XYZ file of C-alpha atoms in Angstrom:
767
model
C 18.346 0.175 13.209
C 19.075 -1.992 10.499
C 18.631 -5.890 10.827
C 22.163 -7.042 12.386
C 21.897 -10.492 10.278
C 22.961 -8.984 7.221
C 25.734 -6.911 8.556
C 26.917 -9.764 10.855
C 26.964 -12.663 8.602
C 28.435 -10.558 5.495
C 31.420 -9.374 7.473
C 32.323 -12.696 8.041
C 32.371 -13.412 4.306
C 35.559 -13.587 2.210
C 34.668 -10.629 0.322
C 35.086 -7.068 0.772
C 31.522 -5.804 1.748
C 30.298 -2.519 3.246
C 33.985 -1.750 3.388
C 34.981 -4.335 5.709
C 36.392 -7.859 5.981
C 37.614 -10.685 8.260
C 39.350 -12.621 5.819
C 41.521 -11.478 2.648
C 41.802 -14.021 0.109
C 43.706 -11.946 -2.456
C 44.957 -8.377 -2.946
C 42.520 -5.845 -3.945
C 44.200 -5.404 -7.510
C 44.037 -9.206 -8.340
C 40.429 -9.318 -7.928
C 37.982 -7.757 -10.699
C 35.197 -5.407 -9.735
C 33.050 -7.939 -11.398
C 34.346 -11.021 -9.308
C 33.755 -8.789 -6.243
C 30.469 -7.794 -7.150
C 29.682 -11.371 -7.728
C 30.919 -12.615 -4.316
C 28.867 -10.075 -2.739
C 25.702 -11.231 -4.417
C 26.727 -15.023 -3.671
C 27.317 -14.144 0.295
C 24.027 -12.416 0.251
C 21.988 -15.518 -1.207
C 23.862 -17.793 1.157
C 21.889 -16.315 4.019
C 18.508 -16.454 2.305
C 15.464 -18.744 2.524
C 13.900 -20.173 -0.533
C 10.978 -18.036 0.319
C 12.996 -15.061 0.471
C 14.783 -15.546 -2.851
C 11.222 -16.119 -4.351
C 10.305 -12.540 -2.543
C 12.972 -10.853 -4.508
C 11.152 -11.942 -7.681
C 7.875 -10.551 -6.808
C 6.828 -6.743 -7.574
C 4.074 -5.295 -6.394
C 2.155 -2.198 -7.513
C 1.591 0.693 -4.876
C -1.003 -0.609 -2.437
C -1.900 1.807 0.194
C -1.904 5.347 1.518
C 1.712 4.978 2.812
C 1.478 7.872 5.165
C -1.966 6.753 6.205
C -3.129 3.579 8.465
C -1.620 0.361 8.093
C -4.182 -1.926 5.959
C -5.550 -4.605 8.102
C -7.502 -6.718 5.619
C -7.851 -7.434 1.992
C -5.440 -7.365 -0.782
C -3.487 -4.371 0.665
C -2.951 -6.157 3.733
C -1.397 -9.265 2.215
C 0.920 -7.194 0.367
C 1.959 -5.010 3.384
C 2.548 -8.528 5.247
C 4.645 -9.709 2.214
C 6.602 -6.685 2.382
C 7.437 -6.926 6.264
C 8.365 -10.677 5.586
C 10.824 -9.934 2.915
C 8.780 -11.163 0.398
C 9.022 -8.314 -2.147
C 11.964 -7.611 -4.473
C 10.443 -4.207 -6.076
C 7.713 -1.842 -6.292
C 6.239 0.288 -9.167
C 4.069 3.393 -9.206
C 5.179 4.729 -5.942
C 6.653 8.299 -6.241
C 8.067 10.719 -3.982
C 10.921 10.904 -1.562
C 8.309 10.639 1.436
C 6.588 7.757 0.249
C 9.478 5.761 -1.112
C 11.487 6.420 1.886
C 8.818 4.924 4.194
C 8.713 1.731 2.204
C 12.504 1.524 1.798
C 12.714 1.627 5.568
C 10.272 -1.126 6.185
C 12.262 -3.324 3.724
C 15.426 -2.522 5.321
C 14.803 -2.241 8.973
C 11.994 -4.339 9.730
C 12.606 -7.449 7.575
C 15.071 -10.457 8.464
C 17.702 -9.751 6.037
C 16.933 -5.922 5.293
C 17.508 -6.088 1.531
C 16.460 -2.915 -0.105
C 13.773 -2.493 -2.898
C 14.082 -1.197 -6.239
C 11.466 1.113 -7.180
C 10.095 1.284 -10.965
C 8.188 3.971 -12.628
C 7.112 4.695 -16.079
C 9.570 7.510 -16.869
C 8.886 7.149 -20.530
C 9.632 10.825 -21.911
C 9.998 12.731 -18.643
C 8.828 12.789 -15.193
C 7.332 16.322 -14.074
C 9.438 18.023 -16.948
C 8.040 16.281 -20.461
C 9.965 15.815 -23.432
C 8.382 15.232 -26.612
C 6.776 11.728 -27.177
C 9.483 9.357 -28.037
C 8.295 8.936 -31.605
C 8.938 12.690 -32.040
C 12.192 12.428 -30.429
C 13.125 9.875 -33.085
C 12.225 12.570 -35.774
C 15.153 14.625 -34.384
C 17.596 12.166 -35.615
C 19.811 14.023 -33.184
C 21.344 11.149 -30.724
C 22.926 13.575 -28.408
C 19.719 15.677 -27.802
C 17.759 12.322 -27.556
C 20.387 11.202 -24.913
C 20.254 14.740 -23.201
C 16.349 14.139 -23.083
C 16.676 10.808 -21.017
C 19.423 12.409 -18.884
C 16.891 15.060 -17.770
C 14.306 12.454 -16.957
C 16.655 10.354 -14.954
C 17.828 13.477 -12.909
C 14.273 14.562 -12.140
C 12.884 10.911 -11.396
C 15.857 10.053 -9.389
C 15.379 13.186 -7.230
C 11.982 11.973 -6.180
C 13.339 8.553 -5.048
C 13.082 6.527 -8.141
C 15.765 4.220 -9.645
C 14.099 2.460 -12.336
C 12.346 3.234 -15.647
C 10.412 0.997 -17.967
C 11.910 2.717 -20.947
C 13.061 2.779 -23.778
C 10.397 1.155 -25.906
C 12.446 -0.177 -28.636
C 10.083 -2.211 -30.878
C 10.100 -1.688 -34.430
C 6.784 -0.386 -35.469
C 5.349 -0.616 -39.109
C 1.561 -0.285 -38.410
C 0.332 3.211 -37.389
C -2.793 1.862 -36.234
C -1.087 0.389 -32.969
C -1.403 3.324 -30.263
C 2.204 2.361 -28.828
C 3.979 3.672 -31.966
C 4.203 6.942 -30.083
C 6.326 5.344 -27.469
C 9.006 4.084 -29.926
C 11.691 5.166 -32.641
C 9.652 4.193 -35.556
C 9.824 1.629 -38.227
C 13.629 1.209 -38.913
C 15.739 -1.087 -37.174
C 19.107 0.918 -37.906
C 17.848 4.149 -36.271
C 15.832 2.142 -33.610
C 19.231 0.833 -32.673
C 20.821 4.109 -32.268
C 18.167 5.574 -30.674
C 17.870 2.567 -28.140
C 21.546 3.198 -27.049
C 21.126 6.907 -26.574
C 18.202 6.509 -24.402
C 19.949 3.996 -22.272
C 22.999 6.061 -21.956
C 21.095 8.958 -20.991
C 19.019 6.774 -18.230
C 21.839 4.964 -16.944
C 24.746 7.436 -17.327
C 28.338 6.262 -16.857
C 27.668 5.066 -13.301
C 24.702 3.347 -12.083
C 25.425 3.980 -8.524
C 25.121 7.601 -8.918
C 22.229 9.150 -7.243
C 20.955 11.136 -10.647
C 20.843 7.918 -12.757
C 18.203 5.270 -12.905
C 18.041 1.763 -14.432
C 16.796 1.452 -18.123
C 14.346 -1.322 -19.250
C 14.396 -2.616 -23.080
C 10.981 -3.501 -23.713
C 9.015 -5.137 -24.929
C 11.000 -8.406 -25.939
C 9.721 -9.210 -28.471
C 7.384 -8.599 -31.559
C 4.723 -6.630 -29.474
C 4.537 -3.732 -32.150
C 3.828 -6.424 -35.111
C 0.466 -7.242 -33.568
C -2.115 -8.364 -36.269
C -4.384 -5.675 -37.368
C -2.364 -3.257 -35.359
C -4.653 -3.972 -32.077
C -2.762 -3.697 -29.076
C -1.959 -7.211 -27.103
C -3.020 -9.191 -30.544
C -1.578 -12.052 -31.676
C 2.198 -12.033 -33.436
C 3.110 -14.261 -36.150
C 6.514 -13.642 -37.972
C 9.171 -15.470 -39.675
C 12.704 -15.967 -37.969
C 14.135 -13.712 -40.674
C 11.747 -10.729 -39.657
C 12.541 -11.474 -36.092
C 16.339 -11.587 -36.204
C 16.556 -8.847 -39.139
C 13.752 -6.363 -38.290
C 12.580 -6.656 -34.499
C 15.610 -7.825 -32.506
C 18.591 -5.538 -33.528
C 17.470 -2.695 -31.255
C 17.117 -5.134 -28.492
C 20.360 -6.498 -29.260
C 21.875 -2.735 -29.349
C 20.605 -1.980 -25.954
C 22.032 -5.310 -24.384
C 25.380 -4.238 -25.918
C 24.929 -0.874 -24.601
C 24.723 -2.378 -21.073
C 21.017 -2.095 -20.324
C 20.643 -3.832 -17.141
C 16.877 -4.807 -17.488
C 14.607 -6.140 -20.124
C 10.837 -6.350 -19.897
C 9.010 -9.051 -21.871
C 5.749 -8.478 -23.894
C 2.073 -9.005 -23.693
C 1.908 -11.016 -27.168
C 2.549 -14.609 -28.049
C 5.005 -14.733 -30.740
C 4.285 -17.645 -33.338
C 1.985 -19.485 -30.827
C 4.465 -19.154 -27.616
C 3.452 -15.948 -25.081
C 6.652 -14.087 -24.957
C 6.623 -14.322 -21.125
C 6.730 -18.066 -21.647
C 9.316 -18.149 -24.235
C 12.560 -20.198 -23.513
C 13.589 -19.375 -26.765
C 13.456 -15.263 -26.392
C 14.622 -15.301 -22.782
C 16.994 -18.110 -22.190
C 18.406 -18.998 -25.779
C 18.840 -15.630 -27.370
C 18.697 -12.859 -24.515
C 20.499 -14.848 -21.505
C 22.370 -17.328 -23.944
C 23.442 -15.915 -27.333
C 23.694 -12.401 -25.969
C 25.013 -13.034 -22.517
C 22.727 -10.720 -21.012
C 23.406 -10.884 -16.899
C 20.871 -8.336 -15.908
C 17.270 -9.463 -15.222
C 13.853 -9.738 -17.067
C 10.620 -8.309 -15.671
C 7.254 -9.354 -17.011
C 4.901 -6.929 -18.295
C 1.862 -5.946 -15.915
C 0.184 -9.350 -14.934
C 1.468 -11.068 -18.205
C 2.514 -14.289 -16.278
C -1.021 -14.886 -15.505
C -2.434 -13.837 -18.848
C -0.800 -17.130 -20.331
C -3.943 -18.384 -18.918
C -6.294 -16.404 -21.189
C -3.814 -16.986 -24.134
C -4.921 -20.819 -23.831
C -0.901 -21.785 -22.776
C -1.368 -22.485 -18.911
C -4.354 -23.934 -16.969
C -3.951 -21.695 -13.730
C -1.707 -19.254 -12.019
C 0.652 -21.769 -10.873
C 1.050 -23.750 -14.079
C 1.917 -20.133 -15.532
C 4.598 -19.441 -12.929
C 6.136 -22.742 -13.810
C 6.306 -21.757 -17.174
C 7.642 -18.281 -16.947
C 10.206 -19.028 -14.381
C 11.482 -22.061 -16.439
C 11.460 -19.783 -19.631
C 13.661 -17.357 -17.994
C 11.181 -14.405 -16.773
C 12.878 -13.484 -13.582
C 10.586 -10.891 -12.014
C 6.792 -11.155 -11.608
C 4.817 -7.434 -11.916
C 1.839 -7.465 -10.417
C 0.559 -11.171 -11.019
C 1.137 -12.663 -7.695
C 1.826 -16.002 -9.290
C 5.573 -16.332 -8.249
C 5.295 -15.389 -4.612
C 2.119 -17.677 -4.175
C 3.485 -20.700 -6.094
C 7.155 -21.049 -6.838
C 8.160 -22.389 -3.520
C 5.641 -25.278 -3.813
C 6.803 -25.901 -7.198
C 10.335 -26.146 -6.265
C 9.285 -28.660 -3.518
C 7.283 -30.632 -6.182
C 10.303 -30.830 -8.514
C 8.678 -28.869 -11.417
C 11.032 -26.067 -10.928
C 14.815 -26.288 -10.379
C 16.075 -24.282 -7.303
C 19.008 -23.199 -9.115
C 16.642 -21.071 -11.406
C 15.187 -19.141 -8.534
C 18.614 -18.658 -7.334
C 19.752 -17.480 -10.880
C 16.750 -14.961 -10.890
C 17.553 -13.886 -7.572
C 21.043 -13.338 -8.327
C 20.335 -11.200 -11.058
C 18.128 -9.007 -9.292
C 20.393 -8.685 -6.251
C 23.396 -8.014 -8.440
C 21.572 -4.898 -10.163
C 20.689 -3.767 -6.497
C 24.487 -3.815 -5.599
C 25.161 -1.890 -8.974
C 22.433 0.737 -8.012
C 24.494 1.295 -4.638
C 21.455 0.318 -2.549
C 23.455 -2.199 -0.182
C 25.509 0.641 0.534
C 22.938 3.241 1.087
C 19.358 2.180 0.623
C 18.307 5.763 1.120
C 20.454 7.209 -1.410
C 17.747 8.533 -3.720
C 15.615 9.763 -0.510
C 16.908 13.260 -0.229
C 13.646 15.914 0.059
C 16.021 18.938 -0.153
C 17.297 17.629 -3.477
C 13.617 16.784 -4.386
C 12.763 20.257 -3.807
C 15.439 21.739 -5.822
C 15.581 19.411 -8.766
C 11.933 18.975 -9.925
C 11.067 21.348 -12.617
C 14.364 23.257 -12.718
C 14.924 25.886 -15.366
C 17.727 23.972 -16.947
C 15.282 21.082 -17.685
C 12.879 23.515 -19.518
C 15.686 24.473 -21.625
C 16.715 21.047 -22.649
C 13.242 19.898 -23.332
C 12.608 23.181 -25.646
C 15.670 22.237 -27.796
C 14.691 18.573 -28.513
C 11.136 19.697 -28.993
C 12.209 22.131 -31.826
C 14.597 19.342 -33.332
C 11.553 17.129 -33.222
C 9.405 19.241 -35.554
C 9.209 18.056 -39.354
C 8.215 20.309 -41.873
C 6.230 18.169 -44.318
C 5.032 21.130 -47.187
C 5.806 24.320 -47.598
C 4.389 25.668 -51.042
C 5.268 29.226 -51.579
C 7.085 29.562 -49.082
C 4.226 30.486 -46.893
C 6.525 29.791 -44.061
C 8.319 31.110 -41.780
C 5.709 33.710 -40.667
C 6.530 37.572 -40.879
C 7.021 38.606 -37.672
C 5.034 42.002 -37.991
C 2.118 43.730 -39.695
C -0.019 40.385 -40.217
C -3.421 39.474 -39.047
C -3.190 35.678 -37.882
C -5.980 33.735 -37.253
C -5.430 30.567 -34.845
C -7.885 27.866 -34.978
C -8.505 24.678 -33.192
C -9.094 23.380 -29.647
C -5.581 21.902 -29.631
C -3.999 25.153 -29.835
C -5.061 26.272 -26.709
C -4.646 23.154 -24.945
C -2.022 22.810 -22.096
C -2.487 19.149 -21.268
C -2.941 17.457 -24.589
C 0.527 18.505 -25.812
C 2.256 16.319 -22.922
C 1.098 13.450 -24.759
C 0.502 9.845 -23.469
C 2.715 8.124 -20.942
C 3.368 11.303 -18.555
C 1.564 9.817 -15.579
C 3.871 12.052 -13.208
C 3.000 15.269 -14.966
C 0.387 17.898 -13.756
C -2.487 18.747 -16.319
C -2.268 22.098 -17.657
C 1.545 22.366 -17.522
C 2.085 22.546 -21.208
C 2.888 25.851 -23.053
C 0.218 25.920 -25.613
C 0.526 27.172 -29.333
C -1.530 29.951 -28.395
C 0.703 31.294 -25.529
C 3.807 30.602 -27.773
C 2.458 32.600 -30.891
C 1.323 35.491 -28.410
C 5.125 36.159 -27.369
C 5.462 37.562 -30.884
C 3.593 40.705 -30.165
C 3.999 42.550 -33.618
C 1.115 40.651 -35.196
C -2.199 40.658 -34.365
C -3.605 37.139 -32.987
C -7.179 36.029 -33.206
C -7.947 32.920 -31.411
C -10.982 30.881 -32.152
C -11.613 27.078 -31.127
C -13.590 25.966 -33.986
C -14.558 22.648 -32.420
C -13.492 20.303 -29.521
C -11.285 17.478 -30.345
C -12.209 15.459 -27.272
C -15.640 15.648 -25.170
C -15.995 14.349 -21.385
C -13.137 12.935 -18.981
C -9.803 12.405 -20.463
C -7.706 10.258 -18.350
C -4.968 7.594 -18.983
C -6.979 4.695 -17.869
C -10.231 5.508 -19.613
C -10.827 5.711 -23.300
C -11.088 9.188 -24.846
C -14.297 10.431 -26.309
C -14.073 12.342 -29.559
C -16.450 15.129 -30.750
C -18.001 13.462 -33.855
C -20.994 15.801 -34.055
C -20.720 19.339 -32.505
C -19.982 21.869 -35.076
C -21.510 24.905 -33.224
C -18.462 27.245 -33.285
C -17.473 26.476 -36.798
C -18.908 29.828 -37.826
C -16.934 31.988 -35.470
C -13.631 30.285 -36.718
C -14.791 30.887 -40.398
C -15.437 34.516 -39.551
C -11.998 35.198 -38.022
C -10.350 33.035 -40.687
C -11.795 34.928 -43.570
C -10.132 38.217 -42.317
C -6.834 37.098 -41.554
C -3.752 37.088 -43.785
C -2.639 33.590 -42.650
C -4.675 31.005 -40.759
C -2.816 28.654 -38.226
C -4.879 25.561 -37.611
C -3.648 23.353 -34.912
C -5.500 19.888 -35.647
C -4.941 16.323 -34.981
C -5.030 13.859 -32.172
C -5.660 14.458 -28.444
C -2.717 13.504 -26.397
C -4.427 10.449 -24.916
C -5.629 9.109 -28.378
C -2.275 7.011 -28.598
C -0.495 4.956 -26.140
C -1.253 1.478 -24.691
C -4.721 0.213 -25.598
C -5.368 3.128 -28.070
C -5.290 1.392 -31.266
C -7.337 3.080 -34.623
C -8.602 1.995 -37.617
C -9.288 5.402 -38.944
C -5.930 7.297 -38.880
C -7.126 10.607 -40.304
C -8.122 13.794 -38.445
C -10.495 12.569 -35.720
C -14.111 13.909 -35.344
C -15.240 16.937 -37.117
C -11.702 18.435 -37.719
C -11.444 17.436 -41.083
C -14.365 19.060 -41.992
C -13.672 22.197 -40.274
C -10.309 22.248 -42.088
C -12.130 21.869 -45.466
C -14.733 24.934 -44.427
C -12.005 27.477 -43.351
C -10.203 26.288 -46.601
C -13.172 27.913 -48.681
C -12.634 31.143 -47.166
C -9.039 31.337 -46.698
C -6.319 29.079 -48.404
C -3.529 30.599 -46.729
C -3.470 27.861 -44.231
C -0.626 26.474 -42.156
C -1.731 23.074 -40.586
C 0.142 22.302 -37.546
C -0.232 18.722 -36.526
C -0.526 17.233 -32.968
C -0.474 13.579 -33.126
C 1.106 10.356 -31.819
C 1.251 8.278 -34.922
C 1.355 8.905 -38.587
C -1.764 10.301 -39.935
C -3.299 9.680 -43.411
C -4.304 13.132 -44.562
C -4.466 12.943 -48.554
C -6.814 15.834 -48.839
C -4.516 18.125 -46.531
C -1.496 16.935 -48.414
C -3.033 17.972 -51.744
C -4.662 21.568 -50.762
C -3.134 22.753 -47.752
C 0.021 24.760 -48.643
C 2.086 24.409 -45.567
C 1.905 21.476 -42.830
C 4.255 21.066 -39.926
C 4.458 17.785 -38.015
C 4.573 19.176 -34.617
C 3.745 15.604 -32.669
C 3.171 16.258 -28.886
C 6.063 17.571 -27.644
C 5.955 17.966 -24.168
C 6.184 20.834 -21.458
C 7.590 23.158 -24.193
C 5.457 22.496 -27.056
C 3.995 26.030 -27.865
C 7.197 27.822 -27.502
C 8.925 25.154 -29.796
C 6.066 25.436 -32.382
C 5.865 29.136 -32.584
C 9.858 29.364 -32.856
C 9.651 27.222 -36.032
C 6.609 28.795 -37.617
C 8.163 32.196 -37.156
C 11.653 31.016 -38.414
C 13.712 31.592 -35.072
C 14.460 27.791 -35.613
C 14.814 26.164 -38.812
C 13.337 22.783 -38.882
C 15.330 19.754 -39.393
C 13.647 17.043 -38.384
C 12.958 13.725 -40.603
C 9.747 11.322 -40.420
C 10.976 8.221 -38.518
C 7.995 6.349 -39.837
C 6.063 6.402 -43.001
C 2.789 8.453 -43.658
C 0.307 6.664 -45.593
C -2.080 7.886 -48.000
C -4.881 5.395 -46.786
C -5.300 3.519 -43.714
C -5.681 0.330 -46.038
C -2.186 0.492 -46.948
C -0.901 -0.426 -43.631
C 1.251 -2.017 -42.453
C 3.469 0.528 -44.577
C 7.074 0.841 -44.398
C 10.141 2.060 -46.451
C 12.165 -1.405 -46.189
C 9.838 -3.462 -47.837
C 10.567 -6.464 -50.239
C 9.768 -6.585 -53.976
C 7.134 -9.149 -55.122
C 7.573 -11.522 -58.066
C 5.487 -8.812 -59.780
C 6.437 -5.462 -58.429
C 5.616 -3.328 -61.397
C 2.840 -3.068 -64.211
C 3.891 -5.168 -67.023
C 1.931 -3.857 -69.784
C -0.497 -0.784 -69.776
C -3.841 -1.180 -67.892
C -2.640 -4.631 -66.698
C -4.282 -5.744 -63.525
C -1.851 -8.811 -63.036
C 0.920 -6.845 -60.631
C 1.098 -6.152 -56.716
C -0.980 -2.939 -56.466
C -4.600 -1.365 -54.962
C -7.093 -0.612 -57.551
C -8.278 2.517 -55.545
C -4.868 3.667 -54.356
C -1.148 4.330 -55.067
C 1.446 2.092 -53.717
C 3.512 4.957 -52.697
C 3.429 6.699 -49.219
C 2.043 10.325 -48.449
C 5.299 11.088 -46.979
C 8.343 8.749 -46.928
C 10.379 7.507 -44.073
C 13.313 9.995 -43.814
C 11.509 12.970 -45.138
C 11.510 16.522 -43.936
C 11.641 19.729 -45.661
C 13.619 22.844 -44.099
C 13.472 26.669 -44.967
C 16.774 25.920 -46.419
C 17.302 24.059 -49.806
C 19.990 21.184 -50.389
C 21.378 19.942 -53.418
C 23.131 16.477 -53.405
C 25.661 15.751 -56.058
C 28.753 13.883 -57.103
C 28.368 10.411 -55.239
C 31.416 8.422 -55.320
C 32.595 5.155 -54.049
C 36.535 4.665 -53.484
C 36.038 1.409 -54.821
C 33.493 -0.627 -56.878
C 34.430 -4.080 -55.204
C 35.786 -4.915 -51.470
C 36.677 -7.963 -49.674
C 35.802 -9.204 -46.347
C 38.779 -7.484 -44.617
C 38.188 -4.215 -46.398
C 35.815 -1.597 -46.843
C 34.518 1.219 -49.306
C 34.289 4.899 -48.617
C 30.995 6.456 -49.704
C 31.265 10.602 -50.245
C 28.566 12.888 -51.457
C 28.298 16.575 -51.624
C 25.637 18.287 -50.170
C 25.229 22.152 -50.879
C 22.737 24.655 -49.325
C 21.743 26.281 -52.329
C 19.306 28.854 -50.436
C 20.091 32.026 -48.408
C 19.114 30.523 -45.185
C 21.556 28.466 -43.068
C 20.306 25.281 -42.214
C 20.449 21.489 -41.000
C 20.249 18.498 -43.203
C 20.036 14.839 -42.108
C 22.168 13.094 -45.024
C 20.976 9.393 -45.263
C 22.791 6.279 -46.517
C 20.809 3.386 -47.821
C 21.741 -0.014 -49.590
C 20.280 -3.010 -51.295
C 21.594 -6.478 -51.083
C 20.264 -7.117 -54.608
C 20.482 -11.278 -54.560
C 20.377 -12.839 -50.971
C 20.105 -16.552 -49.819
C 17.020 -14.676 -47.954
C 14.996 -12.169 -49.945
C 16.233 -8.653 -49.061
C 14.344 -5.156 -48.999
C 14.564 -2.734 -51.543
C 16.456 -0.349 -49.371
C 17.926 -0.385 -45.846
C 18.976 2.545 -43.824
C 23.008 1.967 -42.871
C 24.130 5.440 -41.897
C 23.163 9.001 -41.274
C 24.792 12.353 -40.312
C 23.390 15.630 -39.771
C 25.543 18.336 -41.371
C 25.103 22.228 -40.982
C 25.589 24.291 -43.851
C 25.482 28.369 -44.129
C 23.686 29.747 -47.277
C 25.437 28.763 -50.358
C 27.868 26.507 -48.547
C 29.007 23.122 -49.632
C 30.469 19.973 -47.690
C 31.416 16.407 -48.476
C 29.990 13.728 -46.352
C 31.686 10.432 -45.941
C 30.066 6.937 -44.905
C 32.089 3.876 -44.696
C 30.612 0.558 -45.910
C 32.399 -2.826 -44.385
C 31.346 -6.386 -43.898
C 29.287 -5.374 -40.865
C 27.337 -3.190 -42.792
C 26.323 -5.626 -45.103
C 25.804 -8.640 -42.555
C 22.330 -9.935 -41.925
C 20.715 -13.158 -40.659
C 20.802 -15.548 -43.662
C 18.944 -18.679 -44.840
C 21.931 -20.429 -43.045
C 20.448 -18.980 -39.539
C 23.627 -17.009 -38.612
C 24.778 -13.662 -39.116
C 27.087 -13.262 -42.306
C 27.970 -11.222 -45.268
C 26.980 -12.980 -48.543
C 29.111 -12.346 -51.665
C 27.082 -10.408 -54.263
C 26.183 -7.114 -55.935
C 24.817 -4.123 -53.972
C 23.160 -0.536 -54.744
C 24.263 2.004 -52.450
C 21.925 5.212 -52.267
C 22.737 8.657 -50.545
C 20.028 11.358 -50.178
C 17.812 13.652 -47.857
C 14.838 10.887 -47.477
C 14.485 7.503 -48.664
C 12.703 8.341 -51.559
C 15.093 10.991 -53.122
C 18.555 9.548 -53.402
C 21.504 9.453 -55.591
C 22.661 5.970 -56.600
C 25.949 3.875 -57.245
C 26.613 0.221 -57.193
C 29.376 -2.038 -55.393
C 30.094 -5.664 -55.252
C 31.361 -7.670 -52.342
C 33.623 -10.740 -52.545
C 33.586 -13.047 -49.467
C 37.335 -13.780 -49.782
């Protein structure tokens, strides 16, 4: 039986709570839903001791075998005792209805007030049923498909008892060395903002109190992806202009979309650890943006301020973090151990504790946990929901849409469906775990459809498979370094022999699924290990090669880009990986993906991104001059540009028009362009709109994405695509430290990628 204190006290309050009230102060129609919710929260808060309020700010990782014996000593025993005292507000990394229900039962039925727990988990791109990694999904540029992917993840995760995911990651990432690029939407703040909204809406749905939606968490706030040298957890130092114009927009979009939680980041930003940054958390997020959800620290990041040299010990770290606005402590133990004393010592105002606890309680009410703490704990629903066929169909759909065709000389693709001998080479082609990618910690190994399995479903060709070489050796686990095969070429000969006799060779090469993700930065972003040598050796005996890339970051592939006739960027596509790839290779699905990140020619070009700024010397002034911004051993241009992606169709752009060549702040311009499918194959094209603000109070990028639309065209069909440009389109964070549109001249570009566009001009008058 639940503790009676909570029920008895709250039914005496002046609000409607658990459906009953002793005193009515106003008709129901006169009280807004928000007001009622706030009163409910306050009535709980009034019952709580300072210690219990601090407990709501404390999040513990799963700490014992829940169905086993109760821990008697050590850290597990301390956590268990804290749980029974009501000193835990949330837990993470506990999964499954049986275990979650058991823990919730302790919180609800054995603590003084019976306040339910929130259960969090890294549902990054699926729970058991795995979608493509987020970077791959971003390559679809299909916001509805991305939203659907998050809906699938939410429904499956909620069925096992979870109600909070630490996603989406909305960090804008410009450096492919950084392993966590796989977890985000790429390098562009506009595209990233649109995808952030889609994923928040997918996870949270229309009703957070429904049992098939979960809390989303916008992370990492802020600047994490700008780590120096692309090395995870490293220092970040950026200008206010970069922070406001590049880093923050996707976070603002997530906040505006109603995301209920934020996670701060491991890095320091301009000398202040993000976890201890009042500027980020109180001034911007809770102040300017009026965010009324709560902020959780990243794992142990409060105590990591000690290593940063910003706090002398855990107690001071707790003081800094709570004063800065970090509401919940993930696994530092700093809040639960020190906040009560800090309040008594006058170093932390109790109103800050109240504010943090209020935010967390409010979200628990929004989830409906006070009405039914066990609403996510239905074992029958768990059995019926996890892995259901409709999920497989949804992740197959987004997987096909995420594939990007990078090269297709002589129309080598699509493959003929009969009469061919096809050699399939590469350890990744027969791998059923690596395609699941990183950050899929609830998924079972060997549950992905391999490329070989997908190709074998087309039975009218003869398929011959040889591994050629392993990519990884030894154990491959999320928490350990993945060791790469740097020497073993003993199976080259067998692969070369089968390639020699084939009509077409499909080589599946790239990164192991655990070569990207947290803590997995690389200085060499070419094909790992002996794979490049394998590719070149096979090329010597058969040049009809289709290179299928499995990877979690942009790769530098100058030799392949020059020599291999067909290259398919297939990322790590999740559970339905092999089926999606086979359907694209055989032409049953016409690829429509576009790159969300620039692919460099050489790692030395990094960080590399399309929306760079001109220098004072952007081009060579005279033949052979060295005095301009360039490398002496490599081009400035990328291998494959942001927004680039081919199709089995051919598209032609023409007749770019503006409705006017000038507009004022109350007006707008309509941009129109004609797009024609000049091929004999129906296909989809992502039409992209970019602008350039030629002169600004702060120097502006050479090009900025400001709109995109996917159009489907039948063979020979032409459509007119329209975009609107208004004051909001050209607004940015200026030298006046405000968001505003400045009068001046602009270029507008429309095309199928950032580097292949038609161009026009307009003027904005600020009148």
